[in-house]
């Protein structure tokens, strides 16, 4: 399991609504200040995962390549996210990537 999901007959509809709600705010956020050592990896994860979420919202599904990006990218992002919180001192980056991770996990569980 890759994280949160909704069960039941209305599960996919509820999940898409939640991803769309999160995406509405996320898409307007600037890329946060992050540690130099993680910048290239997090920028790449942001590009790939946000692109997959956007594609999912536009088309309602992901092709096999994007599905693999999501299922492999979520654990990688989770590992980096742990290094952004306390005591690292990057709360904006932690929040930004936490929302991206939540959306990615929801998309992965559809």
PDB file of N, CA and C in Angstrom:
ATOM      1  N   UNK A   1       0.846  -1.170   0.000  1.00  0.00           N
ATOM      2  CA  UNK A   1       0.000   0.000   0.000  1.00  0.00           C
ATOM      3  C   UNK A   1       0.894   1.237   0.000  1.00  0.00           C
ATOM      4  N   UNK A   2       0.492   2.249  -0.747  1.00  0.00           N
ATOM      5  CA  UNK A   2       1.286   3.460  -0.889  1.00  0.00           C
ATOM      6  C   UNK A   2       0.751   4.632  -0.079  1.00  0.00           C
ATOM      7  N   UNK A   3      -0.222   4.418   0.794  1.00  0.00           N
ATOM      8  CA  UNK A   3      -0.711   5.510   1.616  1.00  0.00           C
ATOM      9  C   UNK A   3      -2.218   5.601   1.614  1.00  0.00           C
ATOM     10  N   UNK A   4      -2.761   6.804   1.765  1.00  0.00           N
ATOM     11  CA  UNK A   4      -4.207   6.975   1.931  1.00  0.00           C
ATOM     12  C   UNK A   4      -5.003   6.606   0.693  1.00  0.00           C
ATOM     13  N   UNK A   5      -6.226   6.154   0.922  1.00  0.00           N
ATOM     14  CA  UNK A   5      -7.160   5.866  -0.161  1.00  0.00           C
ATOM     15  C   UNK A   5      -8.556   5.756   0.417  1.00  0.00           C
ATOM     16  N   UNK A   6      -9.551   5.804  -0.446  1.00  0.00           N
ATOM     17  CA  UNK A   6     -10.943   5.661  -0.049  1.00  0.00           C
ATOM     18  C   UNK A   6     -11.462   4.344  -0.591  1.00  0.00           C
ATOM     19  N   UNK A   7     -12.177   3.628   0.245  1.00  0.00           N
ATOM     20  CA  UNK A   7     -12.790   2.369  -0.190  1.00  0.00           C
ATOM     21  C   UNK A   7     -14.254   2.612  -0.538  1.00  0.00           C
ATOM     22  N   UNK A   8     -14.875   1.637  -1.146  1.00  0.00           N
ATOM     23  CA  UNK A   8     -16.303   1.714  -1.428  1.00  0.00           C
ATOM     24  C   UNK A   8     -16.601   2.186  -2.833  1.00  0.00           C
ATOM     25  N   UNK A   9     -17.877   2.148  -3.190  1.00  0.00           N
ATOM     26  CA  UNK A   9     -18.274   2.470  -4.556  1.00  0.00           C
ATOM     27  C   UNK A   9     -17.994   3.919  -4.960  1.00  0.00           C
ATOM     28  N   UNK A  10     -17.965   4.837  -4.006  1.00  0.00           N
ATOM     29  CA  UNK A  10     -17.686   6.241  -4.308  1.00  0.00           C
ATOM     30  C   UNK A  10     -16.231   6.614  -4.038  1.00  0.00           C
ATOM     31  N   UNK A  11     -15.391   5.607  -3.773  1.00  0.00           N
ATOM     32  CA  UNK A  11     -14.005   5.850  -3.395  1.00  0.00           C
ATOM     33  C   UNK A  11     -13.214   6.635  -4.418  1.00  0.00           C
ATOM     34  N   UNK A  12     -13.293   6.238  -5.691  1.00  0.00           N
ATOM     35  CA  UNK A  12     -12.512   6.935  -6.712  1.00  0.00           C
ATOM     36  C   UNK A  12     -12.993   8.373  -6.860  1.00  0.00           C
ATOM     37  N   UNK A  13     -14.292   8.593  -6.836  1.00  0.00           N
ATOM     38  CA  UNK A  13     -14.839   9.942  -6.962  1.00  0.00           C
ATOM     39  C   UNK A  13     -14.352  10.825  -5.801  1.00  0.00           C
ATOM     40  N   UNK A  14     -14.376  10.294  -4.590  1.00  0.00           N
ATOM     41  CA  UNK A  14     -13.912  11.048  -3.419  1.00  0.00           C
ATOM     42  C   UNK A  14     -12.423  11.343  -3.527  1.00  0.00           C
ATOM     43  N   UNK A  15     -11.654  10.360  -3.978  1.00  0.00           N
ATOM     44  CA  UNK A  15     -10.214  10.538  -4.101  1.00  0.00           C
ATOM     45  C   UNK A  15      -9.885  11.600  -5.144  1.00  0.00           C
ATOM     46  N   UNK A  16     -10.546  11.547  -6.291  1.00  0.00           N
ATOM     47  CA  UNK A  16     -10.288  12.538  -7.335  1.00  0.00           C
ATOM     48  C   UNK A  16     -10.640  13.935  -6.831  1.00  0.00           C
ATOM     49  N   UNK A  17     -11.729  14.056  -6.110  1.00  0.00           N
ATOM     50  CA  UNK A  17     -12.107  15.352  -5.552  1.00  0.00           C
ATOM     51  C   UNK A  17     -11.059  15.884  -4.588  1.00  0.00           C
ATOM     52  N   UNK A  18     -10.519  15.008  -3.758  1.00  0.00           N
ATOM     53  CA  UNK A  18      -9.482  15.427  -2.804  1.00  0.00           C
ATOM     54  C   UNK A  18      -8.196  15.815  -3.530  1.00  0.00           C
ATOM     55  N   UNK A  19      -7.799  15.051  -4.518  1.00  0.00           N
ATOM     56  CA  UNK A  19      -6.592  15.393  -5.283  1.00  0.00           C
ATOM     57  C   UNK A  19      -6.795  16.730  -5.988  1.00  0.00           C
ATOM     58  N   UNK A  20      -7.951  16.927  -6.589  1.00  0.00           N
ATOM     59  CA  UNK A  20      -8.240  18.189  -7.278  1.00  0.00           C
ATOM     60  C   UNK A  20      -8.193  19.373  -6.301  1.00  0.00           C
ATOM     61  N   UNK A  21      -8.744  19.179  -5.101  1.00  0.00           N
ATOM     62  CA  UNK A  21      -8.721  20.230  -4.078  1.00  0.00           C
ATOM     63  C   UNK A  21      -7.281  20.564  -3.682  1.00  0.00           C
ATOM     64  N   UNK A  22      -6.475  19.541  -3.427  1.00  0.00           N
ATOM     65  CA  UNK A  22      -5.075  19.762  -3.067  1.00  0.00           C
ATOM     66  C   UNK A  22      -4.303  20.397  -4.220  1.00  0.00           C
ATOM     67  N   UNK A  23      -4.575  19.948  -5.441  1.00  0.00           N
ATOM     68  CA  UNK A  23      -3.858  20.445  -6.624  1.00  0.00           C
ATOM     69  C   UNK A  23      -4.133  21.933  -6.851  1.00  0.00           C
ATOM     70  N   UNK A  24      -5.358  22.353  -6.598  1.00  0.00           N
ATOM     71  CA  UNK A  24      -5.739  23.751  -6.818  1.00  0.00           C
ATOM     72  C   UNK A  24      -4.806  24.696  -6.064  1.00  0.00           C
ATOM     73  N   UNK A  25      -4.508  24.390  -4.817  1.00  0.00           N
ATOM     74  CA  UNK A  25      -3.584  25.226  -4.034  1.00  0.00           C
ATOM     75  C   UNK A  25      -2.130  24.956  -4.392  1.00  0.00           C
ATOM     76  N   UNK A  26      -1.788  23.682  -4.560  1.00  0.00           N
ATOM     77  CA  UNK A  26      -0.405  23.290  -4.815  1.00  0.00           C
ATOM     78  C   UNK A  26       0.139  23.908  -6.104  1.00  0.00           C
ATOM     79  N   UNK A  27      -0.669  23.931  -7.148  1.00  0.00           N
ATOM     80  CA  UNK A  27      -0.202  24.402  -8.457  1.00  0.00           C
ATOM     81  C   UNK A  27       0.219  25.867  -8.443  1.00  0.00           C
ATOM     82  N   UNK A  28      -0.238  26.626  -7.460  1.00  0.00           N
ATOM     83  CA  UNK A  28       0.109  28.045  -7.382  1.00  0.00           C
ATOM     84  C   UNK A  28       1.270  28.327  -6.433  1.00  0.00           C
ATOM     85  N   UNK A  29       1.742  27.320  -5.745  1.00  0.00           N
ATOM     86  CA  UNK A  29       2.843  27.498  -4.793  1.00  0.00           C
ATOM     87  C   UNK A  29       4.183  27.582  -5.524  1.00  0.00           C
ATOM     88  N   UNK A  30       5.048  28.498  -5.128  1.00  0.00           N
ATOM     89  CA  UNK A  30       6.392  28.526  -5.711  1.00  0.00           C
ATOM     90  C   UNK A  30       7.225  27.360  -5.174  1.00  0.00           C
ATOM     91  N   UNK A  31       8.218  26.962  -5.934  1.00  0.00           N
ATOM     92  CA  UNK A  31       9.110  25.902  -5.469  1.00  0.00           C
ATOM     93  C   UNK A  31       9.828  26.416  -4.228  1.00  0.00           C
ATOM     94  N   UNK A  32       9.817  25.647  -3.146  1.00  0.00           N
ATOM     95  CA  UNK A  32      10.360  26.141  -1.871  1.00  0.00           C
ATOM     96  C   UNK A  32      11.885  26.106  -1.811  1.00  0.00           C
ATOM     97  N   UNK A  33      12.389  26.827  -0.834  1.00  0.00           N
ATOM     98  CA  UNK A  33      13.813  26.777  -0.520  1.00  0.00           C
ATOM     99  C   UNK A  33      14.090  25.417   0.119  1.00  0.00           C
ATOM    100  N   UNK A  34      15.077  24.711  -0.407  1.00  0.00           N
ATOM    101  CA  UNK A  34      15.417  23.375   0.098  1.00  0.00           C
ATOM    102  C   UNK A  34      16.927  23.260   0.269  1.00  0.00           C
ATOM    103  N   UNK A  35      17.366  22.267   1.039  1.00  0.00           N
ATOM    104  CA  UNK A  35      18.812  22.081   1.213  1.00  0.00           C
ATOM    105  C   UNK A  35      19.501  21.836  -0.133  1.00  0.00           C
ATOM    106  N   UNK A  36      20.630  22.453  -0.313  1.00  0.00           N
ATOM    107  CA  UNK A  36      21.379  22.319  -1.569  1.00  0.00           C
ATOM    108  C   UNK A  36      21.663  20.858  -1.911  1.00  0.00           C
ATOM    109  N   UNK A  37      21.936  20.043  -0.896  1.00  0.00           N
ATOM    110  CA  UNK A  37      22.279  18.642  -1.143  1.00  0.00           C
ATOM    111  C   UNK A  37      21.109  17.843  -1.716  1.00  0.00           C
ATOM    112  N   UNK A  38      19.876  18.276  -1.462  1.00  0.00           N
ATOM    113  CA  UNK A  38      18.692  17.565  -1.947  1.00  0.00           C
ATOM    114  C   UNK A  38      18.032  18.242  -3.145  1.00  0.00           C
ATOM    115  N   UNK A  39      18.546  19.382  -3.560  1.00  0.00           N
ATOM    116  CA  UNK A  39      17.855  20.198  -4.553  1.00  0.00           C
ATOM    117  C   UNK A  39      17.615  19.477  -5.867  1.00  0.00           C
ATOM    118  N   UNK A  40      18.619  18.845  -6.437  1.00  0.00           N
ATOM    119  CA  UNK A  40      18.426  18.220  -7.751  1.00  0.00           C
ATOM    120  C   UNK A  40      17.441  17.055  -7.679  1.00  0.00           C
ATOM    121  N   UNK A  41      17.551  16.248  -6.639  1.00  0.00           N
ATOM    122  CA  UNK A  41      16.648  15.097  -6.504  1.00  0.00           C
ATOM    123  C   UNK A  41      15.211  15.558  -6.274  1.00  0.00           C
ATOM    124  N   UNK A  42      15.024  16.527  -5.384  1.00  0.00           N
ATOM    125  CA  UNK A  42      13.672  17.003  -5.093  1.00  0.00           C
ATOM    126  C   UNK A  42      13.070  17.759  -6.278  1.00  0.00           C
ATOM    127  N   UNK A  43      13.878  18.489  -7.015  1.00  0.00           N
ATOM    128  CA  UNK A  43      13.369  19.170  -8.207  1.00  0.00           C
ATOM    129  C   UNK A  43      12.911  18.151  -9.247  1.00  0.00           C
ATOM    130  N   UNK A  44      13.673  17.083  -9.401  1.00  0.00           N
ATOM    131  CA  UNK A  44      13.289  16.041 -10.353  1.00  0.00           C
ATOM    132  C   UNK A  44      12.022  15.316  -9.899  1.00  0.00           C
ATOM    133  N   UNK A  45      11.948  14.958  -8.632  1.00  0.00           N
ATOM    134  CA  UNK A  45      10.741  14.314  -8.115  1.00  0.00           C
ATOM    135  C   UNK A  45       9.527  15.228  -8.264  1.00  0.00           C
ATOM    136  N   UNK A  46       9.707  16.500  -7.983  1.00  0.00           N
ATOM    137  CA  UNK A  46       8.615  17.465  -8.131  1.00  0.00           C
ATOM    138  C   UNK A  46       8.125  17.499  -9.580  1.00  0.00           C
ATOM    139  N   UNK A  47       9.039  17.582 -10.512  1.00  0.00           N
ATOM    140  CA  UNK A  47       8.666  17.641 -11.926  1.00  0.00           C
ATOM    141  C   UNK A  47       7.902  16.398 -12.351  1.00  0.00           C
ATOM    142  N   UNK A  48       8.449  15.239 -12.061  1.00  0.00           N
ATOM    143  CA  UNK A  48       7.831  13.985 -12.493  1.00  0.00           C
ATOM    144  C   UNK A  48       6.510  13.719 -11.780  1.00  0.00           C
ATOM    145  N   UNK A  49       6.489  13.858 -10.465  1.00  0.00           N
ATOM    146  CA  UNK A  49       5.279  13.514  -9.715  1.00  0.00           C
ATOM    147  C   UNK A  49       4.160  14.527  -9.939  1.00  0.00           C
ATOM    148  N   UNK A  50       4.486  15.805  -9.952  1.00  0.00           N
ATOM    149  CA  UNK A  50       3.451  16.810 -10.227  1.00  0.00           C
ATOM    150  C   UNK A  50       2.908  16.632 -11.642  1.00  0.00           C
ATOM    151  N   UNK A  51       3.769  16.283 -12.572  1.00  0.00           N
ATOM    152  CA  UNK A  51       3.311  16.009 -13.938  1.00  0.00           C
ATOM    153  C   UNK A  51       2.356  14.833 -13.993  1.00  0.00           C
ATOM    154  N   UNK A  52       2.634  13.802 -13.224  1.00  0.00           N
ATOM    155  CA  UNK A  52       1.754  12.626 -13.186  1.00  0.00           C
ATOM    156  C   UNK A  52       0.409  12.974 -12.547  1.00  0.00           C
ATOM    157  N   UNK A  53       0.429  13.755 -11.475  1.00  0.00           N
ATOM    158  CA  UNK A  53      -0.822  14.164 -10.837  1.00  0.00           C
ATOM    159  C   UNK A  53      -1.647  15.008 -11.809  1.00  0.00           C
ATOM    160  N   UNK A  54      -1.019  15.943 -12.487  1.00  0.00           N
ATOM    161  CA  UNK A  54      -1.703  16.791 -13.455  1.00  0.00           C
ATOM    162  C   UNK A  54      -2.301  15.963 -14.597  1.00  0.00           C
ATOM    163  N   UNK A  55      -1.527  15.009 -15.088  1.00  0.00           N
ATOM    164  CA  UNK A  55      -2.015  14.128 -16.151  1.00  0.00           C
ATOM    165  C   UNK A  55      -3.193  13.306 -15.667  1.00  0.00           C
ATOM    166  N   UNK A  56      -3.102  12.791 -14.453  1.00  0.00           N
ATOM    167  CA  UNK A  56      -4.205  12.006 -13.893  1.00  0.00           C
ATOM    168  C   UNK A  56      -5.479  12.841 -13.811  1.00  0.00           C
ATOM    169  N   UNK A  57      -5.368  14.062 -13.344  1.00  0.00           N
ATOM    170  CA  UNK A  57      -6.544  14.917 -13.226  1.00  0.00           C
ATOM    171  C   UNK A  57      -7.123  15.268 -14.599  1.00  0.00           C
ATOM    172  N   UNK A  58      -6.267  15.407 -15.590  1.00  0.00           N
ATOM    173  CA  UNK A  58      -6.728  15.761 -16.933  1.00  0.00           C
ATOM    174  C   UNK A  58      -7.374  14.580 -17.658  1.00  0.00           C
ATOM    175  N   UNK A  59      -6.857  13.363 -17.424  1.00  0.00           N
ATOM    176  CA  UNK A  59      -7.301  12.204 -18.210  1.00  0.00           C
ATOM    177  C   UNK A  59      -8.012  11.126 -17.403  1.00  0.00           C
ATOM    178  N   UNK A  60      -7.942  11.202 -16.080  1.00  0.00           N
ATOM    179  CA  UNK A  60      -8.625  10.217 -15.246  1.00  0.00           C
ATOM    180  C   UNK A  60      -7.879   8.918 -15.042  1.00  0.00           C
ATOM    181  N   UNK A  61      -6.701   8.815 -15.621  1.00  0.00           N
ATOM    182  CA  UNK A  61      -5.892   7.601 -15.441  1.00  0.00           C
ATOM    183  C   UNK A  61      -4.451   7.908 -15.842  1.00  0.00           C
ATOM    184  N   UNK A  62      -3.581   6.939 -15.566  1.00  0.00           N
ATOM    185  CA  UNK A  62      -2.182   7.054 -15.945  1.00  0.00           C
ATOM    186  C   UNK A  62      -1.800   5.866 -16.813  1.00  0.00           C
ATOM    187  N   UNK A  63      -0.917   6.114 -17.777  1.00  0.00           N
ATOM    188  CA  UNK A  63      -0.392   5.000 -18.556  1.00  0.00           C
ATOM    189  C   UNK A  63       0.614   4.231 -17.691  1.00  0.00           C
ATOM    190  N   UNK A  64       1.108   3.133 -18.210  1.00  0.00           N
ATOM    191  CA  UNK A  64       1.992   2.257 -17.432  1.00  0.00           C
ATOM    192  C   UNK A  64       3.273   2.969 -16.996  1.00  0.00           C
ATOM    193  N   UNK A  65       3.822   3.800 -17.850  1.00  0.00           N
ATOM    194  CA  UNK A  65       5.072   4.497 -17.516  1.00  0.00           C
ATOM    195  C   UNK A  65       4.842   5.478 -16.369  1.00  0.00           C
ATOM    196  N   UNK A  66       3.792   6.264 -16.457  1.00  0.00           N
ATOM    197  CA  UNK A  66       3.508   7.228 -15.383  1.00  0.00           C
ATOM    198  C   UNK A  66       3.109   6.524 -14.093  1.00  0.00           C
ATOM    199  N   UNK A  67       2.410   5.421 -14.199  1.00  0.00           N
ATOM    200  CA  UNK A  67       2.048   4.662 -12.992  1.00  0.00           C
ATOM    201  C   UNK A  67       3.321   4.178 -12.300  1.00  0.00           C
ATOM    202  N   UNK A  68       4.305   3.741 -13.063  1.00  0.00           N
ATOM    203  CA  UNK A  68       5.572   3.305 -12.472  1.00  0.00           C
ATOM    204  C   UNK A  68       6.304   4.482 -11.832  1.00  0.00           C
ATOM    205  N   UNK A  69       6.276   5.650 -12.477  1.00  0.00           N
ATOM    206  CA  UNK A  69       6.892   6.849 -11.897  1.00  0.00           C
ATOM    207  C   UNK A  69       6.274   7.148 -10.541  1.00  0.00           C
ATOM    208  N   UNK A  70       4.954   7.046 -10.447  1.00  0.00           N
ATOM    209  CA  UNK A  70       4.250   7.325  -9.194  1.00  0.00           C
ATOM    210  C   UNK A  70       4.599   6.293  -8.126  1.00  0.00           C
ATOM    211  N   UNK A  71       4.566   5.019  -8.469  1.00  0.00           N
ATOM    212  CA  UNK A  71       4.813   3.989  -7.460  1.00  0.00           C
ATOM    213  C   UNK A  71       6.274   3.941  -7.017  1.00  0.00           C
ATOM    214  N   UNK A  72       7.193   4.349  -7.869  1.00  0.00           N
ATOM    215  CA  UNK A  72       8.602   4.404  -7.472  1.00  0.00           C
ATOM    216  C   UNK A  72       8.965   5.755  -6.857  1.00  0.00           C
ATOM    217  N   UNK A  73       8.281   6.797  -7.280  1.00  0.00           N
ATOM    218  CA  UNK A  73       8.589   8.136  -6.783  1.00  0.00           C
ATOM    219  C   UNK A  73       8.079   8.405  -5.381  1.00  0.00           C
ATOM    220  N   UNK A  74       6.932   7.820  -5.025  1.00  0.00           N
ATOM    221  CA  UNK A  74       6.359   8.067  -3.689  1.00  0.00           C
ATOM    222  C   UNK A  74       7.315   7.647  -2.571  1.00  0.00           C
ATOM    223  N   UNK A  75       7.877   6.443  -2.595  1.00  0.00           N
ATOM    224  CA  UNK A  75       8.812   6.075  -1.523  1.00  0.00           C
ATOM    225  C   UNK A  75      10.072   6.954  -1.502  1.00  0.00           C
ATOM    226  N   UNK A  76      10.558   7.336  -2.687  1.00  0.00           N
ATOM    227  CA  UNK A  76      11.732   8.211  -2.745  1.00  0.00           C
ATOM    228  C   UNK A  76      11.416   9.565  -2.132  1.00  0.00           C
ATOM    229  N   UNK A  77      10.256  10.118  -2.449  1.00  0.00           N
ATOM    230  CA  UNK A  77       9.865  11.401  -1.878  1.00  0.00           C
ATOM    231  C   UNK A  77       9.669  11.280  -0.368  1.00  0.00           C
ATOM    232  N   UNK A  78       9.099  10.189   0.086  1.00  0.00           N
ATOM    233  CA  UNK A  78       8.893   9.970   1.525  1.00  0.00           C
ATOM    234  C   UNK A  78      10.227  10.002   2.266  1.00  0.00           C
ATOM    235  N   UNK A  79      11.265   9.387   1.690  1.00  0.00           N
ATOM    236  CA  UNK A  79      12.589   9.380   2.326  1.00  0.00           C
ATOM    237  C   UNK A  79      13.166  10.798   2.424  1.00  0.00           C
ATOM    238  N   UNK A  80      13.022  11.578   1.378  1.00  0.00           N
ATOM    239  CA  UNK A  80      13.551  12.948   1.394  1.00  0.00           C
ATOM    240  C   UNK A  80      12.730  13.853   2.291  1.00  0.00           C
ATOM    241  N   UNK A  81      11.436  13.630   2.348  1.00  0.00           N
ATOM    242  CA  UNK A  81      10.555  14.451   3.170  1.00  0.00           C
ATOM    243  C   UNK A  81      10.968  14.411   4.638  1.00  0.00           C
ATOM    244  N   UNK A  82      11.371  13.261   5.106  1.00  0.00           N
ATOM    245  CA  UNK A  82      11.776  13.110   6.510  1.00  0.00           C
ATOM    246  C   UNK A  82      12.955  14.008   6.856  1.00  0.00           C
ATOM    247  N   UNK A  83      13.773  14.364   5.876  1.00  0.00           N
ATOM    248  CA  UNK A  83      14.946  15.201   6.148  1.00  0.00           C
ATOM    249  C   UNK A  83      14.654  16.696   6.077  1.00  0.00           C
ATOM    250  N   UNK A  84      13.437  17.069   5.703  1.00  0.00           N
ATOM    251  CA  UNK A  84      13.106  18.494   5.582  1.00  0.00           C
ATOM    252  C   UNK A  84      12.470  19.074   6.843  1.00  0.00           C
ATOM    253  N   UNK A  85      11.867  18.221   7.642  1.00  0.00           N
ATOM    254  CA  UNK A  85      11.175  18.690   8.845  1.00  0.00           C
ATOM    255  C   UNK A  85      12.146  19.045   9.954  1.00  0.00           C
ATOM    256  N   UNK A  86      11.614  19.117  11.145  1.00  0.00           N
ATOM    257  CA  UNK A  86      12.411  19.433  12.321  1.00  0.00           C
ATOM    258  C   UNK A  86      13.508  18.392  12.495  1.00  0.00           C
ATOM    259  N   UNK A  87      14.718  18.719  12.769  1.00  0.00           N
ATOM    260  CA  UNK A  87      15.293  20.027  13.047  1.00  0.00           C
ATOM    261  C   UNK A  87      15.920  20.696  11.831  1.00  0.00           C
ATOM    262  N   UNK A  88      15.683  20.190  10.633  1.00  0.00           N
ATOM    263  CA  UNK A  88      16.344  20.727   9.440  1.00  0.00           C
ATOM    264  C   UNK A  88      16.011  22.187   9.170  1.00  0.00           C
ATOM    265  N   UNK A  89      14.828  22.620   9.547  1.00  0.00           N
ATOM    266  CA  UNK A  89      14.498  24.035   9.402  1.00  0.00           C
ATOM    267  C   UNK A  89      13.988  24.445   8.036  1.00  0.00           C
ATOM    268  N   UNK A  90      13.285  23.558   7.337  1.00  0.00           N
ATOM    269  CA  UNK A  90      12.701  23.889   6.044  1.00  0.00           C
ATOM    270  C   UNK A  90      11.200  23.606   6.079  1.00  0.00           C
ATOM    271  N   UNK A  91      10.445  24.314   6.929  1.00  0.00           N
ATOM    272  CA  UNK A  91       9.020  24.001   7.092  1.00  0.00           C
ATOM    273  C   UNK A  91       8.197  24.219   5.824  1.00  0.00           C
ATOM    274  N   UNK A  92       8.528  25.242   5.028  1.00  0.00           N
ATOM    275  CA  UNK A  92       7.778  25.462   3.788  1.00  0.00           C
ATOM    276  C   UNK A  92       8.001  24.318   2.816  1.00  0.00           C
ATOM    277  N   UNK A  93       9.242  23.855   2.719  1.00  0.00           N
ATOM    278  CA  UNK A  93       9.550  22.729   1.837  1.00  0.00           C
ATOM    279  C   UNK A  93       8.875  21.457   2.344  1.00  0.00           C
ATOM    280  N   UNK A  94       8.895  21.261   3.656  1.00  0.00           N
ATOM    281  CA  UNK A  94       8.236  20.089   4.229  1.00  0.00           C
ATOM    282  C   UNK A  94       6.761  20.088   3.862  1.00  0.00           C
ATOM    283  N   UNK A  95       6.075  21.217   4.019  1.00  0.00           N
ATOM    284  CA  UNK A  95       4.644  21.310   3.700  1.00  0.00           C
ATOM    285  C   UNK A  95       4.402  21.098   2.205  1.00  0.00           C
ATOM    286  N   UNK A  96       5.199  21.724   1.373  1.00  0.00           N
ATOM    287  CA  UNK A  96       5.067  21.614  -0.083  1.00  0.00           C
ATOM    288  C   UNK A  96       5.169  20.151  -0.525  1.00  0.00           C
ATOM    289  N   UNK A  97       6.216  19.478  -0.066  1.00  0.00           N
ATOM    290  CA  UNK A  97       6.430  18.098  -0.493  1.00  0.00           C
ATOM    291  C   UNK A  97       5.498  17.115   0.218  1.00  0.00           C
ATOM    292  N   UNK A  98       4.996  17.469   1.388  1.00  0.00           N
ATOM    293  CA  UNK A  98       4.005  16.628   2.058  1.00  0.00           C
ATOM    294  C   UNK A  98       2.713  16.590   1.250  1.00  0.00           C
ATOM    295  N   UNK A  99       2.303  17.736   0.729  1.00  0.00           N
ATOM    296  CA  UNK A  99       1.100  17.790  -0.116  1.00  0.00           C
ATOM    297  C   UNK A  99       1.333  17.015  -1.410  1.00  0.00           C
ATOM    298  N   UNK A 100       2.505  17.176  -2.014  1.00  0.00           N
ATOM    299  CA  UNK A 100       2.817  16.421  -3.232  1.00  0.00           C
ATOM    300  C   UNK A 100       2.788  14.920  -2.957  1.00  0.00           C
ATOM    301  N   UNK A 101       3.328  14.500  -1.830  1.00  0.00           N
ATOM    302  CA  UNK A 101       3.318  13.089  -1.470  1.00  0.00           C
ATOM    303  C   UNK A 101       1.901  12.587  -1.277  1.00  0.00           C
ATOM    304  N   UNK A 102       1.058  13.348  -0.599  1.00  0.00           N
ATOM    305  CA  UNK A 102      -0.332  12.937  -0.385  1.00  0.00           C
ATOM    306  C   UNK A 102      -1.046  12.742  -1.715  1.00  0.00           C
ATOM    307  N   UNK A 103      -0.897  13.704  -2.623  1.00  0.00           N
ATOM    308  CA  UNK A 103      -1.534  13.580  -3.945  1.00  0.00           C
ATOM    309  C   UNK A 103      -0.994  12.372  -4.689  1.00  0.00           C
ATOM    310  N   UNK A 104       0.309  12.171  -4.634  1.00  0.00           N
ATOM    311  CA  UNK A 104       0.929  11.043  -5.328  1.00  0.00           C
ATOM    312  C   UNK A 104       0.421   9.722  -4.786  1.00  0.00           C
ATOM    313  N   UNK A 105       0.309   9.610  -3.467  1.00  0.00           N
ATOM    314  CA  UNK A 105      -0.179   8.371  -2.853  1.00  0.00           C
ATOM    315  C   UNK A 105      -1.640   8.123  -3.216  1.00  0.00           C
ATOM    316  N   UNK A 106      -2.451   9.164  -3.239  1.00  0.00           N
ATOM    317  CA  UNK A 106      -3.847   8.999  -3.627  1.00  0.00           C
ATOM    318  C   UNK A 106      -3.962   8.518  -5.071  1.00  0.00           C
ATOM    319  N   UNK A 107      -3.192   9.109  -5.957  1.00  0.00           N
ATOM    320  CA  UNK A 107      -3.213   8.691  -7.359  1.00  0.00           C
ATOM    321  C   UNK A 107      -2.718   7.248  -7.489  1.00  0.00           C
ATOM    322  N   UNK A 108      -1.702   6.882  -6.737  1.00  0.00           N
ATOM    323  CA  UNK A 108      -1.160   5.522  -6.803  1.00  0.00           C
ATOM    324  C   UNK A 108      -2.170   4.484  -6.315  1.00  0.00           C
ATOM    325  N   UNK A 109      -3.079   4.881  -5.460  1.00  0.00           N
ATOM    326  CA  UNK A 109      -4.047   3.933  -4.885  1.00  0.00           C
ATOM    327  C   UNK A 109      -5.390   3.902  -5.595  1.00  0.00           C
ATOM    328  N   UNK A 110      -5.449   4.424  -6.801  1.00  0.00           N
ATOM    329  CA  UNK A 110      -6.723   4.358  -7.545  1.00  0.00           C
ATOM    330  C   UNK A 110      -6.811   3.109  -8.367  1.00  0.00           C
TER     331      UNK A 110
END
